[in-house]
Amino acid sequence: MKVSNLLGKAKGSALLLLGTASVVVSMDANAIPVFARQTGFKCVACHVGGMYPQLTSLGRMFKLTGYTMGNRPNLTDLEVQNDYPPVAVMVQGARQYYNNTSTQGLPGHGQGVPSSSMNVQVVSFFAGGKITDNVGAFMQWTGQKYDNTQTGSQAGWNAAAIDNTEFRYADRTVTPTTDTVVGAYVNNRATMSDVWNNMGPWQSGWINYFNSGNAQAPTTFLMGETTQHTAVGAGAYIFQNKTWYGELAVYKSPTHGPLSALTAGAPPSNAAAGSNGTVIDPTPYLRLAYNKEWGPHNFEFGLHGMMAYAHGSGLLGSTGPSDYSQPVSTYRDVGFDSQYQYVLDPHYFSAHARITREYMNNAGPGVFANYSNLTPVNATDNLTETYVDAIYVYQAKYGAQLSYQNVTGSNDVGLYSMAVNGAGGLTGNPNWSAWTPHVFYAPWQNVRIGYMYTFYTQMGGVTSGNNNLVFNGTKFSPANFNTSMLYIGFVY
Amino acid sequence: MKNIKTILTLSAMSLALGACSTGLDKSRNLGNPNVTGNTLAQQVCSVCHGGIGNDVNGNSVNPRYPKLAGQQKEYLVAEMNEFHNHTRKDPMAQAMMWGIARNFTPKQIDELANFYSNQKPIPDSGQKAALVAEGDKIFHEGVLDKGVPACMGCHGANAEGNGPIPRLASQHADYIYKQLSVFNTDEVYTEGKENVPDSDLERPQGAVMEGIAHGLTEQQRRAMGAYLSSLH
């Protein structure tokens, strides 16, 4: 390649990324965020009932072919074929309502987040899309007003950090009898590559929801927030005849070098902000799936798994994040996931079910070190996580959703600090479950107004109400964690 | 400052990745006039208009997307131009085909139309017999008291179409139903008005279909879909 071409590409890439300022230029009323501008599609083409981030079969193919369908700025000649800037912004304003008047001393939300006023809580910038005929990117940068992890404090906007970010290379070969997509990616979160909305970042609870139960409701290592954006993974996949899908990746926390850009701003590099980021040694991630389309229906059934090696936090009394000098605990997560969709305007329906089982091997001997600055008492622990949801959208305008989450696992008083009233001492029971009904309305395709309510029916293994849970001497019931949120989301 | 460094690093990574790229024959670039119609059919159109197993043959799986296989070439050319020029503007055309056709060149349109008109259409199965019989009757006889002529008069004895008149045989029932509803919407809009500009209509080239669709009841439109989708 000629040097001038290279320079052209460099300039083009910089334009691609720094074009944020040009977002103010007038745009086609149809085209909202990055990929819509690139393809000229409306949201309903790729998202079920326009309800991002739920992908239709087209949306899946768009992602699996590396975000490369459509127009792009012509980087080689700097002759721009796509006069729409490849950037977008998302703003979420919300008001939370907490039921936890008696949770003084309990780490979690509802203390730092005021439940009194509607305010702007999350701002994300997106960039990316088609770079060449085979390479595309999805980049997100998010700032939020409150801390979404477990401290319950106001994070302040200074915690802005890189969010889900991915580069993909894909090649699709179509013959009269076969259709094969092979691809590779580099990204900063395991499960980000998911195209069936069964996993952490893309399942329907994706909206930023500063829920007062988060801190006390454990999740598996794979789906949890602690590994978000602190590791970089490289993976490869194949999608054969729109039927068989296989994927293998390896994640690791980068210490330096260009790949560490993918974790910029994320813990532990911003450990000062109090987040408990996690460093991991090379960790394989695997996904296999069967996909079937017939008429307006689409069905998927798959397996997922990750074998994570996470370093512990600075031990006992230290508040530092996990670091390389600490011993390594193992988290083996395996599970099933399934999706059903019906997409035929004006009716859109999708449902998901996932069960993930986690086997923890806590580092020892002697003191067991956990990645989140806790010291488990057992050498091994386990957790089983269940997630089920169903969504119906009418005319891409009116939607309703119900989701259910349940976690059960072995007791460990070092990890789970709830006690049962009258029983004396901690029980260390991780079990919890919650229902979340959610209704929303999209007057325009880029504005969504919604209301969701999370009912906790079990917390710390306790199902009945009546102040049966004890934490730090304060009594409460699972319902005290109930949270609801009124939000308005806007993308441009 | 740190953010700028990150952005520059990410830019450099985009650049490095950008260097590896295969040729135009597998491109999904809708803005490059050098990509051929056949390549676009395989890499782009097949995602919606294709079918599993024989993925480029224009027999879509989801009825949201019309079948293109065996469609009249002249009609395909006309529709692609209409999407490109934004004259066909029913909601689904706007949601998807406007973007697809944004930078079509006449050469690409010709190649695409050639490609799809030469594919073999495959009918759907599982229609209700009563609906099929009702559609069969209307197709051959029309609905005289409503002023609806026999469809076969224009669309051909086997609904194979003719030049600018589309093939309807094997087309998805839901798509037939929806297009009849689009023509009906235009008729309702036009009724009692004079000199309605084409730009107000969702399918301005479908003037002959407006009155026909309006003469059919909801159920009869469903029946036409059931019958036509079963035809070879």
XYZ file of C-alpha atoms in Angstrom:
724
model
C 0.000 0.000 0.000
C 1.245 3.463 -0.873
C 2.200 5.777 1.962
C -0.231 8.415 0.795
C -3.022 5.844 0.987
C -1.962 4.963 4.479
C -2.001 8.588 5.486
C -5.389 8.938 3.882
C -6.635 6.011 5.925
C -5.168 7.438 9.102
C -6.861 10.738 8.448
C -10.069 8.939 7.610
C -9.960 6.933 10.804
C -9.372 10.035 12.826
C -12.309 11.654 11.100
C -14.365 8.580 11.824
C -13.637 8.853 15.502
C -13.448 12.562 15.984
C -16.497 13.329 13.904
C -18.583 13.736 17.030
C -18.726 17.459 16.559
C -20.409 17.033 13.220
C -23.350 15.292 14.832
C -25.080 18.629 14.822
C -25.247 18.766 11.030
C -28.677 18.154 9.720
C -29.518 14.553 8.946
C -32.042 12.428 7.163
C -35.014 12.176 9.478
C -34.972 8.397 9.021
C -31.482 7.827 10.091
C -30.745 7.822 13.769
C -27.669 6.192 15.207
C -24.502 5.026 13.566
C -25.699 1.852 11.883
C -28.988 3.349 10.738
C -27.087 6.148 9.070
C -24.755 3.655 7.433
C -27.502 1.387 6.054
C -30.379 3.829 5.665
C -32.586 1.394 7.623
C -35.063 2.369 10.264
C -34.632 0.802 13.696
C -37.340 -1.842 13.026
C -35.189 -3.477 10.349
C -32.543 -4.690 12.785
C -34.319 -4.463 16.151
C -37.421 -6.380 17.190
C -40.193 -3.807 17.013
C -37.519 -1.116 16.984
C -36.821 -2.035 20.590
C -33.040 -1.836 20.652
C -30.896 -3.735 21.490
C -33.029 -6.834 20.666
C -31.776 -8.053 17.289
C -33.850 -9.457 14.438
C -32.378 -12.050 12.133
C -31.191 -9.195 9.912
C -29.603 -7.469 12.907
C -27.749 -10.677 13.763
C -26.433 -11.013 10.230
C -25.402 -7.351 10.228
C -23.338 -7.868 13.365
C -21.912 -11.229 12.308
C -20.795 -9.778 8.978
C -18.765 -7.256 10.916
C -21.040 -4.176 10.766
C -19.975 -3.839 7.131
C -23.274 -3.727 5.240
C -24.060 -0.309 3.852
C -22.135 2.790 2.933
C -19.025 4.107 4.537
C -16.763 7.093 4.371
C -14.286 6.174 1.641
C -11.133 6.132 3.705
C -8.731 5.445 0.884
C -9.617 8.403 -1.242
C -11.247 10.475 1.420
C -14.117 10.859 -0.985
C -17.005 10.449 1.369
C -19.714 8.192 -0.006
C -21.678 8.361 3.153
C -22.530 11.909 4.027
C -23.822 10.913 7.450
C -21.318 11.092 10.311
C -20.624 7.662 11.862
C -21.345 8.800 15.390
C -24.333 8.862 17.686
C -25.276 9.918 21.163
C -27.654 8.367 23.670
C -29.032 10.179 26.684
C -31.096 8.613 29.418
C -32.984 10.670 31.925
C -34.736 8.902 34.765
C -36.246 9.022 38.157
C -35.926 6.094 40.555
C -38.291 5.267 43.360
C -36.916 3.189 46.215
C -38.731 1.167 48.764
C -35.782 0.840 51.113
C -36.345 3.383 53.811
C -34.797 1.054 56.396
C -31.571 0.119 54.638
C -29.288 2.465 56.531
C -25.813 1.041 56.549
C -26.515 -1.330 53.681
C -24.285 -0.789 50.702
C -26.432 -0.341 47.639
C -28.426 2.118 45.718
C -31.034 4.300 47.181
C -28.499 6.024 49.339
C -26.515 7.881 46.725
C -29.218 8.118 44.113
C -31.964 10.548 45.000
C -35.423 9.206 44.468
C -36.884 12.662 44.316
C -36.201 14.132 40.925
C -35.949 13.325 37.264
C -32.404 13.945 36.073
C -29.987 13.054 33.310
C -28.224 9.903 34.507
C -26.465 8.327 31.545
C -24.829 9.709 28.431
C -23.224 7.439 25.836
C -21.360 8.256 22.673
C -21.166 5.735 19.864
C -18.843 5.586 16.902
C -17.975 2.967 14.384
C -19.588 1.016 11.617
C -18.066 -0.022 8.348
C -14.341 0.631 8.064
C -13.561 -1.556 5.055
C -15.509 -4.229 3.192
C -14.486 -6.733 5.864
C -13.875 -4.716 8.983
C -16.204 -2.769 11.170
C -16.376 -1.441 14.692
C -18.762 -0.689 17.488
C -17.481 1.747 20.052
C -19.259 3.121 23.046
C -18.145 5.571 25.700
C -20.380 6.070 28.685
C -20.584 8.510 31.515
C -23.109 8.066 34.271
C -24.095 10.121 37.205
C -24.358 7.242 39.671
C -22.214 4.236 40.361
C -23.701 1.129 38.877
C -21.615 -1.281 40.939
C -21.933 -1.796 44.601
C -20.979 1.243 46.568
C -24.176 3.190 46.291
C -22.308 6.428 46.056
C -22.628 9.112 43.473
C -20.062 8.239 40.861
C -20.133 11.669 39.334
C -19.489 12.128 35.671
C -15.755 11.731 36.173
C -16.238 7.963 36.097
C -16.829 8.163 32.348
C -15.164 5.177 30.753
C -15.024 3.039 27.697
C -18.131 0.893 27.345
C -18.834 -2.058 25.045
C -16.327 -1.786 22.238
C -15.581 -4.218 19.496
C -13.683 -4.539 16.213
C -14.756 -7.276 13.835
C -13.390 -8.854 10.711
C -15.845 -10.978 8.725
C -15.946 -12.842 5.463
C -19.132 -14.300 3.994
C -19.146 -16.868 1.207
C -22.412 -17.662 -0.526
C -22.805 -20.476 -3.023
C -26.068 -21.881 -4.418
C -26.143 -24.403 -1.572
C -24.151 -22.904 1.304
C -23.821 -19.699 3.240
C -20.791 -19.403 5.492
C -19.769 -16.473 7.644
C -16.404 -16.656 9.354
C -15.140 -13.849 11.499
C -12.879 -12.666 14.249
C -13.163 -9.959 16.836
C -11.362 -8.049 19.521
C -13.594 -6.637 22.227
C -13.623 -5.640 25.864
C -16.345 -7.770 27.372
C -17.077 -11.487 27.250
C -20.664 -11.994 25.988
C -20.545 -8.747 24.028
C -20.368 -10.870 20.883
C -23.808 -12.360 21.645
C -26.351 -11.906 18.826
C -29.376 -13.582 20.459
C -29.762 -11.166 23.377
C -29.331 -13.901 25.936
C -26.313 -12.485 27.692
C -25.351 -9.738 30.128
C -24.838 -6.640 28.045
C -27.607 -7.286 25.550
C -30.361 -8.981 27.499
C -33.333 -6.780 27.979
C -32.263 -5.412 31.329
C -29.639 -3.436 29.419
C -31.084 -0.083 30.414
C -29.073 1.618 33.120
C -31.103 0.950 36.169
C -29.724 1.986 39.517
C -31.557 -0.729 41.326
C -31.330 -0.959 45.107
C -31.124 -4.753 44.988
C -28.020 -4.850 42.788
C -25.545 -4.793 45.633
C -27.133 -7.685 47.553
C -28.175 -9.798 44.598
C -25.179 -11.854 43.451
C -24.740 -12.875 39.814
C -22.363 -15.237 38.092
C -18.902 -14.012 37.226
C -19.686 -14.279 33.505
C -22.810 -12.096 33.595
C -21.729 -9.790 36.409
C -20.425 -6.312 36.112
C -17.005 -6.802 37.636
C -15.398 -8.080 34.447
C -16.934 -5.420 32.236
C -14.382 -3.666 30.127
C -11.431 -4.617 32.323
C -10.328 -7.412 30.016
C -9.692 -7.663 26.310
C -10.704 -10.706 24.345
C -9.843 -12.034 20.924
C -12.266 -14.491 19.400
C -13.213 -16.270 16.205
C -16.571 -17.603 15.034
C -18.397 -19.348 12.233
C -22.067 -19.182 11.248
C -23.013 -21.890 8.771
C -26.204 -21.790 6.661
C -27.824 -19.470 9.215
C -28.118 -22.632 11.316
C -24.957 -23.569 13.206
C -22.931 -21.118 15.225
C -19.636 -21.721 16.999
C -17.381 -19.254 18.781
C -14.210 -19.389 20.828
C -12.437 -16.467 22.495
C -9.778 -15.793 25.090
C -9.952 -12.846 27.483
C -7.164 -11.314 29.510
C -6.589 -8.074 31.383
C -4.044 -6.051 29.439
C -1.366 -4.340 31.478
C 0.010 -2.104 28.763
C 0.306 -1.857 24.994
C -2.241 -0.681 22.454
C -4.942 -3.134 23.535
C -5.148 -1.481 26.925
C -6.925 1.346 25.101
C -9.933 -0.978 25.108
C -10.072 -0.812 28.871
C -9.400 2.917 29.175
C -11.059 4.493 32.141
C -12.490 1.164 33.310
C -11.431 -0.261 36.640
C -8.873 -1.051 37.919
C -7.172 1.838 36.150
C -9.707 4.155 37.770
C -9.612 2.293 41.058
C -9.519 5.642 42.784
C -13.175 6.012 41.974
C -13.788 3.122 44.335
C -14.761 0.535 41.766
C -13.693 -3.024 42.271
C -12.403 -3.948 38.851
C -11.016 -7.377 38.256
C -7.837 -8.560 36.581
C -7.935 -11.949 34.927
C -5.389 -14.366 33.496
C -6.102 -15.901 30.057
C -9.706 -17.025 30.240
C -11.436 -19.029 27.488
C -15.021 -18.247 26.465
C -17.122 -20.592 24.321
C -20.469 -20.441 22.557
C -22.307 -22.999 20.409
C -25.793 -22.483 19.009
C -28.419 -23.910 16.732
C -30.562 -21.355 14.909
C -33.684 -22.007 12.867
C -35.870 -19.631 10.870
C -39.246 -20.522 9.455
C -41.833 -18.026 8.268
C -41.832 -15.125 10.701
C -40.408 -17.348 13.463
C -36.883 -17.707 14.704
C -35.613 -20.145 17.295
C -32.217 -20.502 18.921
C -30.830 -22.958 21.416
C -27.263 -22.764 22.610
C -24.555 -23.504 25.105
C -22.241 -20.972 26.679
C -19.261 -21.318 28.926
C -16.335 -19.465 30.416
C -13.429 -20.609 32.562
C -12.247 -17.481 34.327
C -9.046 -17.076 36.345
C -9.405 -13.970 38.459
C -6.854 -12.471 40.817
C -7.997 -11.608 44.298
C -8.206 -8.142 45.780
C -5.679 -6.749 48.159
C -6.480 -8.820 51.204
C -8.121 -8.043 54.461
C -8.776 -4.437 55.149
C -7.321 -3.184 51.905
C -9.868 -1.538 49.644
C -7.817 -1.930 46.500
C -9.051 -3.654 43.391
C -7.975 -7.103 42.339
C -4.298 -7.176 41.371
C -1.673 -9.487 39.883
C 0.158 -10.052 43.158
C -2.896 -11.802 44.622
C -3.772 -15.491 44.281
C -6.069 -16.685 41.512
C -9.600 -18.011 41.996
C -11.352 -19.971 39.275
C -14.912 -19.415 38.080
C -16.260 -22.073 35.758
C -19.548 -20.938 34.200
C -21.588 -23.162 31.900
C -25.154 -22.876 30.747
C -27.940 -23.154 28.225
C -29.644 -20.293 26.465
C -32.599 -20.106 24.146
C -34.527 -17.526 22.197
C -37.794 -17.464 20.299
C -38.868 -14.548 18.074
C -41.848 -13.647 15.963
C -41.283 -10.711 13.622
C -44.091 -9.716 11.295
C -45.269 -6.146 11.317
C -47.234 -4.931 13.224
C -46.620 -7.712 15.791
C -43.266 -8.361 17.349
C -42.586 -10.872 20.067
C -39.480 -12.311 21.621
C -38.734 -14.512 24.609
C -35.507 -15.664 26.194
C -34.479 -18.253 28.743
C -31.052 -18.837 30.170
C -29.612 -20.954 32.959
C -25.983 -20.452 33.911
C -24.305 -22.578 36.555
C -21.146 -21.350 38.219
C -18.531 -23.435 40.046
C -16.180 -21.275 42.106
C -12.809 -22.502 43.202
C -11.678 -19.927 45.729
C -7.954 -19.364 45.944
C -6.318 -20.703 49.045
C -5.008 -22.238 51.146
C -5.587 -20.429 54.389
C -7.300 -17.193 53.530
C -9.454 -17.375 50.418
C -9.190 -14.288 48.227
C -12.030 -13.179 46.064
C -11.778 -10.673 43.211
C -14.192 -8.267 44.850
C -12.367 -7.737 48.087
C -14.307 -10.405 49.957
C -12.919 -13.466 51.713
C -15.018 -16.561 51.125
C -14.979 -19.175 53.864
C -15.418 -22.183 51.577
C -12.816 -23.586 49.215
C -15.558 -24.100 46.626
C -18.933 -22.460 46.078
C -21.588 -22.569 43.384
C -24.336 -20.358 41.991
C -27.125 -21.097 39.535
C -28.609 -18.163 37.688
C -31.898 -18.264 35.787
C -33.153 -15.543 33.495
C -36.451 -15.580 31.590
C -38.214 -12.802 29.728
C -40.962 -12.158 27.202
C -41.525 -8.973 25.222
C -44.350 -7.915 22.985
C -44.231 -4.797 20.809
C -47.106 -3.508 18.721
C -46.539 -1.280 15.698
C -43.032 -0.566 16.905
C -44.638 1.924 19.295
C -46.184 0.193 22.288
C -44.372 -2.443 24.256
C -44.648 -4.572 27.352
C -42.178 -6.891 28.915
C -41.947 -9.221 31.863
C -38.674 -10.621 33.108
C -37.804 -12.954 35.934
C -34.458 -13.540 37.574
C -33.510 -16.137 40.111
C -30.233 -17.110 41.731
C -29.590 -20.021 44.078
C -26.286 -21.263 45.417
C -24.200 -22.584 48.268
C -24.058 -20.625 51.511
C -20.874 -18.696 52.199
C -20.866 -16.170 55.013
C -17.705 -14.603 53.634
C -19.455 -13.671 50.413
C -23.053 -12.963 51.363
C -23.607 -10.925 54.458
C -27.293 -11.336 55.236
C -28.676 -12.866 58.401
C -32.121 -14.167 59.230
C -33.949 -12.504 62.092
C -33.803 -14.576 65.252
C -31.551 -17.276 63.825
C -28.353 -15.663 65.123
C -25.307 -15.041 62.979
C -24.996 -14.798 59.235
C -26.504 -17.448 56.994
C -24.432 -16.524 53.948
C -27.319 -17.465 51.730
C -27.071 -15.984 48.183
C -30.569 -16.930 46.997
C -32.709 -14.176 45.514
C -35.413 -13.729 42.909
C -37.193 -10.812 41.318
C -39.875 -10.008 38.764
C -39.695 -6.938 36.558
C -42.703 -5.800 34.551
C -41.895 -3.004 32.145
C -44.043 -0.964 29.779
C -42.797 1.499 27.210
C -43.906 3.795 24.466
C -41.887 5.036 21.507
C -43.615 8.081 20.006
C -40.730 8.327 17.523
C -38.230 5.647 16.720
C -35.471 7.458 18.595
C -37.347 8.309 21.770
C -38.502 5.807 24.330
C -40.440 6.481 27.485
C -40.839 3.645 29.906
C -41.671 2.563 33.399
C -40.348 -0.552 35.094
C -40.848 -2.006 38.539
C -38.696 -4.668 40.154
C -40.344 -6.786 42.838
C -37.969 -8.796 44.982
C -39.662 -11.970 46.125
C -36.572 -13.429 47.755
C -33.364 -11.953 49.128
C -30.611 -13.596 51.193
C -32.608 -16.824 51.020
C -35.597 -15.227 52.755
C -38.899 -15.217 50.905
C -41.388 -13.975 53.456
C -41.572 -10.308 54.301
C -41.997 -9.016 57.862
C -38.484 -7.842 58.555
C -36.961 -11.281 58.475
C -33.673 -10.161 56.940
C -30.965 -8.590 59.031
C -28.007 -6.605 57.864
C -25.786 -4.617 60.235
C -28.456 -4.911 62.878
C -31.183 -3.401 60.713
C -34.179 -5.520 59.821
C -36.019 -5.532 56.556
C -37.816 -7.709 54.057
C -37.103 -8.593 50.401
C -39.712 -6.045 49.347
C -37.601 -3.270 50.870
C -35.332 -3.617 47.854
C -38.119 -3.016 45.352
C -37.166 -0.318 42.896
C -39.031 1.339 40.106
C -37.894 3.690 37.419
C -39.512 6.126 35.070
C -37.169 6.900 32.184
C -36.890 8.634 28.910
C -34.210 7.524 26.466
C -33.132 9.461 23.431
C -30.718 8.468 20.677
C -29.483 10.665 17.886
C -5.344 14.128 27.424
C -5.669 10.446 28.260
C -8.878 10.326 26.244
C -7.146 11.768 23.203
C -4.452 9.134 23.484
C -7.108 6.445 23.663
C -8.904 7.824 20.645
C -5.669 7.938 18.682
C -4.845 4.369 19.665
C -8.300 3.193 18.615
C -7.888 5.083 15.340
C -4.579 3.379 14.730
C -6.225 0.018 15.376
C -9.002 0.822 12.896
C -6.292 1.731 10.430
C -4.337 -1.479 10.959
C -7.468 -3.572 10.571
C -8.485 -1.525 7.573
C -5.416 -2.734 5.752
C -6.756 -6.300 5.595
C -9.594 -6.459 3.153
C -10.730 -8.941 0.548
C -11.784 -7.965 -2.961
C -14.908 -6.416 -4.361
C -16.463 -9.801 -5.125
C -17.465 -10.244 -1.490
C -18.259 -6.632 -0.717
C -21.324 -5.480 1.197
C -20.651 -1.893 0.240
C -23.826 -0.215 -0.964
C -22.030 2.982 -1.849
C -19.464 1.594 -4.268
C -20.661 1.543 -7.907
C -18.025 -1.069 -8.795
C -19.700 -3.792 -6.733
C -21.693 -5.971 -9.134
C -25.376 -6.825 -8.848
C -24.559 -10.505 -8.343
C -22.287 -9.699 -5.431
C -24.925 -7.482 -3.840
C -27.533 -10.216 -4.317
C -25.323 -12.697 -2.469
C -23.886 -10.448 0.214
C -26.734 -8.031 0.917
C -30.136 -8.887 -0.549
C -29.902 -12.550 0.512
C -30.013 -11.544 4.178
C -33.662 -10.517 3.750
C -34.813 -11.853 0.378
C -32.865 -15.125 0.492
C -33.686 -18.548 1.832
C -31.795 -21.079 3.867
C -30.038 -23.819 1.932
C -30.294 -22.022 -1.325
C -29.522 -18.683 0.067
C -29.427 -16.437 -2.948
C -32.484 -17.665 -4.741
C -34.808 -14.852 -3.791
C -37.253 -17.009 -1.849
C -37.382 -15.173 1.450
C -38.185 -17.075 4.638
C -39.929 -14.321 6.596
C -43.049 -12.960 4.808
C -41.972 -9.511 5.951
C -39.762 -9.609 2.830
C -41.309 -10.315 -0.601
C -40.007 -13.128 -2.778
C -38.097 -11.832 -5.763
C -37.400 -15.181 -7.470
C -38.869 -15.391 -10.952
C -40.302 -11.865 -10.721
C -40.721 -9.968 -14.012
C -37.486 -8.197 -14.860
C -39.154 -5.002 -15.991
C -41.162 -4.813 -12.753
C -38.021 -5.373 -10.628
C -36.234 -2.548 -12.429
C -39.236 -0.257 -11.931
C -39.473 -0.992 -8.193
C -35.753 -0.544 -7.570
C -35.936 2.829 -9.292
C -38.955 3.711 -7.210
C -37.102 2.903 -3.976
C -34.104 4.854 -5.199
C -36.266 7.868 -6.076
C -38.429 7.531 -2.962
C -41.631 7.400 -5.046
C -42.714 4.058 -3.554
C -43.106 5.002 0.069
C -45.205 2.567 2.030
C -43.751 2.247 5.568
C -41.744 -0.956 4.992
C -40.264 0.435 1.774
C -39.053 3.445 3.729
C -37.808 1.362 6.642
C -35.560 -0.835 4.527
C -35.504 -0.489 0.738
C -34.829 3.254 0.675
C -31.537 2.655 2.440
C -30.645 -0.316 0.253
C -31.363 1.579 -2.966
C -29.738 4.850 -1.872
C -26.795 4.590 -4.258
C -27.979 2.027 -6.817
C -26.544 2.614 -10.288
C -28.575 1.744 -13.431
C -26.057 -1.022 -14.112
C -26.504 -2.569 -10.672
C -30.279 -2.369 -11.010
C -30.120 -4.136 -14.346
C -27.847 -6.886 -13.019
C -29.977 -7.409 -9.924
C -33.184 -7.585 -11.937
C -31.566 -10.048 -14.307
C -30.363 -12.163 -11.432
C -33.673 -12.388 -9.580
C -35.893 -12.799 -12.625
C -33.888 -15.923 -13.453
C -34.287 -17.631 -10.065
C -36.839 -20.355 -9.427
C -39.790 -19.331 -7.226
C -40.932 -21.771 -4.557
C -44.587 -21.609 -3.364
C -45.597 -21.678 0.312
C -47.707 -24.447 1.795
C -50.178 -24.836 4.633
C -52.875 -22.430 3.387
C -56.501 -22.952 4.451
C -58.386 -24.701 1.641
C -61.488 -22.533 1.976
C -59.454 -19.337 1.632
C -57.568 -20.729 -1.374
C -60.856 -21.603 -3.103
C -62.244 -18.130 -2.441
C -59.068 -16.499 -3.840
C -59.096 -18.829 -6.852
C -62.605 -17.683 -7.741
C -61.818 -13.980 -7.458
C -58.593 -14.397 -9.397
C -60.450 -15.896 -12.354
C -63.804 -14.114 -12.124
C -63.323 -10.924 -10.136
C -66.031 -9.554 -7.839
C -68.436 -8.133 -10.363
C -70.862 -6.334 -8.069
C -67.922 -4.428 -6.549
C -66.433 -3.618 -9.927
C -63.374 -5.790 -9.286
C -62.104 -7.317 -12.551
C -60.501 -10.749 -12.752
C -56.864 -10.449 -11.701
C -55.779 -12.882 -14.405
C -56.671 -10.293 -17.023
C -53.553 -8.340 -16.162
C -51.396 -10.618 -13.974
C -51.686 -13.594 -16.375
C -53.494 -16.932 -16.315
C -50.987 -18.373 -13.838
C -50.261 -15.066 -12.081
C -46.867 -15.091 -13.770
C -47.010 -11.361 -14.519
C -46.018 -9.555 -17.661
C -43.368 -6.825 -17.995
C -44.335 -4.008 -15.610
C -47.184 -6.091 -14.173
C -45.759 -8.156 -11.313
C -45.743 -11.896 -10.919
C -47.912 -12.819 -7.916
C -47.644 -16.626 -7.971
C -45.755 -18.055 -4.942
C -45.578 -14.643 -3.282
C -45.990 -14.624 0.527
C -49.644 -14.319 1.572
C -48.901 -11.674 4.179
C -47.026 -9.521 1.646
C -49.901 -9.743 -0.888
C -52.327 -8.774 1.853
C -50.195 -5.819 2.941
C -49.714 -4.457 -0.577
C -53.447 -4.695 -1.247
C -53.924 -2.711 1.947
C -51.398 -0.114 0.714
C -53.310 0.299 -2.576
C -56.506 0.593 -0.575
C -54.997 3.315 1.626
C -54.130 5.283 -1.509
C -57.683 4.831 -2.835
C -59.220 6.012 0.407
C -56.902 9.015 0.414
C -57.750 9.910 -3.200
C -61.517 9.450 -2.962
C -63.442 12.644 -3.607
C -60.242 14.644 -4.223
C -59.118 16.083 -7.516
C -55.575 16.203 -8.888
C -53.964 14.333 -6.033
C -50.198 14.629 -6.637
C -48.243 11.363 -6.956
C -46.065 12.463 -4.065
C -49.056 12.013 -1.717
C -49.481 8.344 -2.616
C -47.629 5.387 -1.144
C -47.536 3.510 -4.478
C -48.264 6.058 -7.209
C -47.601 3.550 -10.007
C -50.359 1.355 -8.656
C -53.256 3.570 -9.765
C -55.013 0.649 -11.480
C -54.774 -1.408 -8.308
C -56.343 1.226 -6.028
C -59.969 0.666 -6.978
C -59.435 -3.082 -7.215
C -57.997 -3.356 -3.723
C -60.711 -1.074 -2.355
C -63.371 -3.405 -3.772
C -62.028 -6.328 -1.761
C -62.954 -6.945 1.851
C -60.295 -7.671 4.510
C -61.158 -11.365 4.238
C -60.984 -11.322 0.430
C -57.522 -9.741 0.584
C -56.449 -12.561 2.875
C -57.994 -15.032 0.436
C -55.993 -13.560 -2.463
C -52.840 -13.998 -0.392
C -53.645 -17.608 0.465
C -54.431 -18.526 -3.137
C -51.510 -16.711 -4.774
C -48.917 -17.988 -2.284
C -49.931 -21.567 -3.099
C -49.426 -21.172 -6.866
C -46.411 -22.592 -8.678
